[in-house]
């Protein structure tokens, strides 16, 4: 297992470097998030020992269980759909919540963050391909939602996140990545208080190289590092 994980990580790192080089970007501009959902703690420890400190989880309970037993210097990313009733469990524990897609969710994060007197960094999730099966707001609604959430005292908008369609050919998603990059530029130009557009979280195992070429600053790689997931456990 250890050899597989090390080889996979090495390959992902080489791919990130190649994509950065192709796009004329510095490797330091891209953060690799190891998406560890459904994976056992020993696998996370192995990846941690290879120097990875950014881990992404989809489910609140699983994230909390792992936070309790893994090293404290890990930066945890909530990348899955977040229900309002689960917010209280992760506020103050996450480096970044990627999946804020409604004012109601943002208001709940605000409420819980105020109780703990912490500031929570969030990304606005945009359903750039407008797929019915995915969460996230439509592109046209993004600026209005950003303006509303920007008024919440304990939230800091750091950028945008998207989950592109599952495709056989990564090139098929290039247009979507380009669109969301342009959206982030458009929002940045509005100069809204309390809003940064420094982070663009896009690209997964199948298409992260194309995402990097189109401006991703965070890529979320699960299968490419940990291998196929077993959902039967």
Short mmCIF file of C-alpha atoms in Angstrom, two decimals:
data_model
loop_
_atom_site.label_atom_id
_atom_site.label_comp_id
_atom_site.label_asym_id
_atom_site.label_seq_id
_atom_site.Cartn_x
_atom_site.Cartn_y
_atom_site.Cartn_z
CA UNK A 1 0.00 0.00 0.00
CA UNK A 2 2.74 2.43 0.98
CA UNK A 3 4.56 1.92 -2.33
CA UNK A 4 1.36 2.48 -4.30
CA UNK A 5 0.57 5.70 -2.45
CA UNK A 6 4.11 7.02 -2.84
CA UNK A 7 4.13 6.20 -6.56
CA UNK A 8 0.72 7.79 -7.06
CA UNK A 9 1.77 10.94 -5.23
CA UNK A 10 4.94 11.16 -7.27
CA UNK A 11 2.95 10.85 -10.49
CA UNK A 12 0.43 13.51 -9.41
CA UNK A 13 3.27 15.85 -8.45
CA UNK A 14 4.93 15.34 -11.84
CA UNK A 15 1.62 16.08 -13.58
CA UNK A 16 1.08 19.26 -11.57
CA UNK A 17 4.59 20.44 -12.40
CA UNK A 18 4.07 19.66 -16.09
CA UNK A 19 0.74 21.53 -16.19
CA UNK A 20 2.28 24.53 -14.41
CA UNK A 21 5.20 24.55 -16.84
CA UNK A 22 2.85 24.37 -19.83
CA UNK A 23 0.82 27.30 -18.49
CA UNK A 24 3.90 29.32 -17.51
CA UNK A 25 2.90 29.19 -13.84
CA UNK A 26 4.92 28.72 -10.68
CA UNK A 27 4.36 25.32 -8.98
CA UNK A 28 3.86 27.23 -5.71
CA UNK A 29 0.63 28.72 -7.10
CA UNK A 30 -1.15 25.36 -6.94
CA UNK A 31 -2.17 23.56 -3.76
CA UNK A 32 -2.78 19.83 -3.92
CA UNK A 33 -5.65 18.65 -1.72
CA UNK A 34 -5.63 14.92 -1.05
CA UNK A 35 -9.30 13.91 -1.10
CA UNK A 36 -9.41 11.23 1.55
CA UNK A 37 -13.15 10.48 1.83
CA UNK A 38 -13.91 6.81 2.64
CA UNK A 39 -10.18 6.14 3.09
CA UNK A 40 -8.81 4.66 6.33
CA UNK A 41 -6.63 6.68 8.66
CA UNK A 42 -3.50 4.58 7.99
CA UNK A 43 -3.62 5.61 4.33
CA UNK A 44 -3.88 9.27 5.34
CA UNK A 45 -0.90 8.83 7.67
CA UNK A 46 1.20 7.43 4.82
CA UNK A 47 0.31 10.38 2.59
CA UNK A 48 0.96 12.75 5.50
CA UNK A 49 4.42 11.20 5.92
CA UNK A 50 5.11 12.12 2.28
CA UNK A 51 4.65 15.77 3.18
CA UNK A 52 0.98 16.32 2.32
CA UNK A 53 -0.81 18.61 4.78
CA UNK A 54 -4.01 19.49 2.92
CA UNK A 55 -6.79 16.90 3.11
CA UNK A 56 -10.33 17.11 1.76
CA UNK A 57 -13.38 15.34 3.15
CA UNK A 58 -17.00 15.15 1.99
CA UNK A 59 -18.78 14.16 5.16
CA UNK A 60 -18.76 16.04 8.44
CA UNK A 61 -18.77 12.97 10.71
CA UNK A 62 -15.89 11.33 8.86
CA UNK A 63 -13.90 14.56 8.93
CA UNK A 64 -14.42 15.01 12.67
CA UNK A 65 -13.42 11.40 13.39
CA UNK A 66 -10.19 11.85 11.43
CA UNK A 67 -9.38 15.24 12.96
CA UNK A 68 -9.48 13.60 16.40
CA UNK A 69 -6.77 11.04 15.59
CA UNK A 70 -4.52 12.67 13.00
CA UNK A 71 -1.78 15.29 13.42
CA UNK A 72 -2.86 18.79 14.38
CA UNK A 73 -0.99 20.55 11.58
CA UNK A 74 -3.26 19.11 8.88
CA UNK A 75 -5.38 21.69 7.07
CA UNK A 76 -8.83 20.22 6.55
CA UNK A 77 -11.00 21.15 3.58
CA UNK A 78 -14.75 20.56 3.60
CA UNK A 79 -15.43 19.87 -0.06
CA UNK A 80 -18.75 18.03 0.11
CA UNK A 81 -22.28 19.42 0.31
CA UNK A 82 -22.70 20.88 3.78
CA UNK A 83 -26.06 20.67 5.55
CA UNK A 84 -26.91 23.56 7.87
CA UNK A 85 -27.50 21.21 10.84
CA UNK A 86 -23.91 19.92 10.56
CA UNK A 87 -22.19 23.32 10.42
CA UNK A 88 -21.68 23.56 14.18
CA UNK A 89 -19.44 20.48 14.18
CA UNK A 90 -16.81 21.83 11.80
CA UNK A 91 -16.69 25.60 12.35
CA UNK A 92 -13.26 26.41 13.74
CA UNK A 93 -11.86 23.05 12.62
CA UNK A 94 -11.58 23.59 8.87
CA UNK A 95 -9.01 25.58 6.94
CA UNK A 96 -11.58 26.17 4.19
CA UNK A 97 -15.19 25.31 3.40
CA UNK A 98 -15.36 24.91 -0.38
CA UNK A 99 -19.06 24.25 -0.76
CA UNK A 100 -21.03 27.36 0.25
CA UNK A 101 -23.90 27.55 -2.22
CA UNK A 102 -26.66 29.49 -0.44
CA UNK A 103 -27.20 32.48 1.79
CA UNK A 104 -28.96 30.23 4.29
CA UNK A 105 -25.86 28.04 4.68
CA UNK A 106 -23.63 31.11 4.95
CA UNK A 107 -25.88 32.56 7.66
CA UNK A 108 -25.64 29.34 9.67
CA UNK A 109 -21.83 29.40 9.37
CA UNK A 110 -21.94 33.02 10.52
CA UNK A 111 -24.08 32.10 13.53
CA UNK A 112 -21.80 29.27 14.64
CA UNK A 113 -18.62 31.26 13.94
CA UNK A 114 -19.92 34.16 16.03
CA UNK A 115 -20.55 31.77 18.95
CA UNK A 116 -16.94 30.55 18.77
CA UNK A 117 -15.57 33.96 17.87
CA UNK A 118 -13.72 32.66 14.82
CA UNK A 119 -13.48 33.79 11.22
CA UNK A 120 -14.31 31.13 8.66
CA UNK A 121 -12.76 31.06 5.19
CA UNK A 122 -15.18 29.93 2.49
CA UNK A 123 -15.45 29.45 -1.25
CA UNK A 124 -18.64 29.98 -3.21
CA UNK A 125 -19.59 26.81 -5.09
CA UNK A 126 -20.69 27.48 -8.65
CA UNK A 127 -22.40 24.83 -10.76
CA UNK A 128 -20.68 26.05 -13.89
CA UNK A 129 -22.05 23.31 -16.17
CA UNK A 130 -25.55 23.67 -14.67
CA UNK A 131 -25.87 19.95 -14.04
CA UNK A 132 -29.04 18.89 -12.22
CA UNK A 133 -27.11 16.29 -10.23
CA UNK A 134 -24.71 18.82 -8.70
CA UNK A 135 -24.94 21.42 -5.97
CA UNK A 136 -23.77 24.99 -6.45
CA UNK A 137 -25.34 28.17 -7.73
CA UNK A 138 -25.66 29.18 -11.35
CA UNK A 139 -23.07 31.51 -12.74
CA UNK A 140 -25.59 34.34 -13.16
CA UNK A 141 -26.43 34.26 -9.44
CA UNK A 142 -22.84 34.28 -8.22
CA UNK A 143 -22.12 38.00 -7.91
CA UNK A 144 -25.40 38.69 -6.08
CA UNK A 145 -24.72 35.87 -3.59
CA UNK A 146 -21.13 37.02 -3.06
CA UNK A 147 -22.41 40.52 -2.24
CA UNK A 148 -24.85 39.13 0.34
CA UNK A 149 -22.37 36.80 2.01
CA UNK A 150 -19.67 39.49 2.04
CA UNK A 151 -21.75 41.35 4.62
CA UNK A 152 -21.46 38.53 7.16
CA UNK A 153 -18.88 39.51 9.74
CA UNK A 154 -17.39 36.09 10.53
CA UNK A 155 -17.04 34.83 6.97
CA UNK A 156 -14.22 35.54 4.57
CA UNK A 157 -14.86 34.75 0.92
CA UNK A 158 -11.57 33.53 -0.55
CA UNK A 159 -12.70 32.54 -4.04
CA UNK A 160 -14.77 30.06 -6.03
CA UNK A 161 -15.12 26.30 -6.31
CA UNK A 162 -16.65 24.14 -8.99
CA UNK A 163 -17.14 20.45 -9.70
CA UNK A 164 -16.90 20.03 -13.46
CA UNK A 165 -18.77 17.25 -15.26
CA UNK A 166 -17.39 13.72 -15.20
CA UNK A 167 -15.87 13.29 -18.65
CA UNK A 168 -13.74 10.73 -20.46
CA UNK A 169 -11.66 13.46 -22.08
CA UNK A 170 -10.40 16.22 -19.76
CA UNK A 171 -10.35 18.67 -22.67
CA UNK A 172 -14.16 18.62 -22.60
CA UNK A 173 -14.02 20.56 -19.32
CA UNK A 174 -11.58 23.24 -20.44
CA UNK A 175 -14.36 25.64 -21.39
CA UNK A 176 -16.00 25.29 -17.96
CA UNK A 177 -12.71 25.95 -16.18
CA UNK A 178 -12.13 28.97 -18.38
CA UNK A 179 -15.64 30.26 -17.61
CA UNK A 180 -15.24 30.02 -13.86
CA UNK A 181 -11.81 31.62 -14.02
CA UNK A 182 -13.36 34.52 -15.92
CA UNK A 183 -16.16 34.72 -13.34
CA UNK A 184 -13.58 35.06 -10.56
CA UNK A 185 -11.91 37.88 -12.51
CA UNK A 186 -15.29 39.60 -12.97
CA UNK A 187 -16.04 39.36 -9.24
CA UNK A 188 -12.57 40.62 -8.32
CA UNK A 189 -13.08 43.67 -10.51
CA UNK A 190 -16.17 44.60 -8.45
CA UNK A 191 -13.86 45.33 -5.47
CA UNK A 192 -16.38 44.08 -2.91
CA UNK A 193 -15.29 44.52 0.71
CA UNK A 194 -14.42 41.28 2.53
CA UNK A 195 -14.08 39.37 -0.75
CA UNK A 196 -10.87 37.87 -2.12
CA UNK A 197 -10.72 35.92 -5.34
CA UNK A 198 -7.33 34.36 -4.67
CA UNK A 199 -8.54 30.76 -4.67
CA UNK A 200 -9.98 28.82 -7.57
CA UNK A 201 -10.74 25.28 -6.43
CA UNK A 202 -11.33 23.21 -9.56
CA UNK A 203 -10.04 20.05 -11.17
CA UNK A 204 -10.14 16.48 -9.89
CA UNK A 205 -8.33 13.24 -10.72
CA UNK A 206 -9.57 13.13 -14.31
CA UNK A 207 -8.99 16.74 -15.30
CA UNK A 208 -6.74 18.57 -12.84
CA UNK A 209 -4.00 19.21 -15.40
CA UNK A 210 -6.42 21.09 -17.67
CA UNK A 211 -7.79 22.92 -14.62
CA UNK A 212 -4.27 24.10 -13.70
CA UNK A 213 -3.70 25.30 -17.26
CA UNK A 214 -6.89 27.37 -16.90
CA UNK A 215 -5.98 28.94 -13.57
CA UNK A 216 -6.83 26.52 -10.75
CA UNK A 217 -5.04 27.34 -7.48
CA UNK A 218 -6.38 24.23 -5.70
CA UNK A 219 -6.89 20.79 -7.20
CA UNK A 220 -8.79 18.06 -5.38
CA UNK A 221 -7.29 14.65 -6.13
CA UNK A 222 -8.66 11.48 -4.54
CA UNK A 223 -8.54 8.45 -6.81
CA UNK A 224 -5.28 9.65 -8.38
CA UNK A 225 -3.62 9.38 -4.95
CA UNK A 226 -5.55 6.78 -2.96
CA UNK A 227 -6.79 4.53 -5.76
CA UNK A 228 -10.41 3.64 -6.47
CA UNK A 229 -12.89 4.12 -3.63
CA UNK A 230 -14.76 1.33 -1.98
CA UNK A 231 -18.21 2.58 -1.04
CA UNK A 232 -19.30 -0.81 0.32
CA UNK A 233 -17.34 -0.50 3.54
#
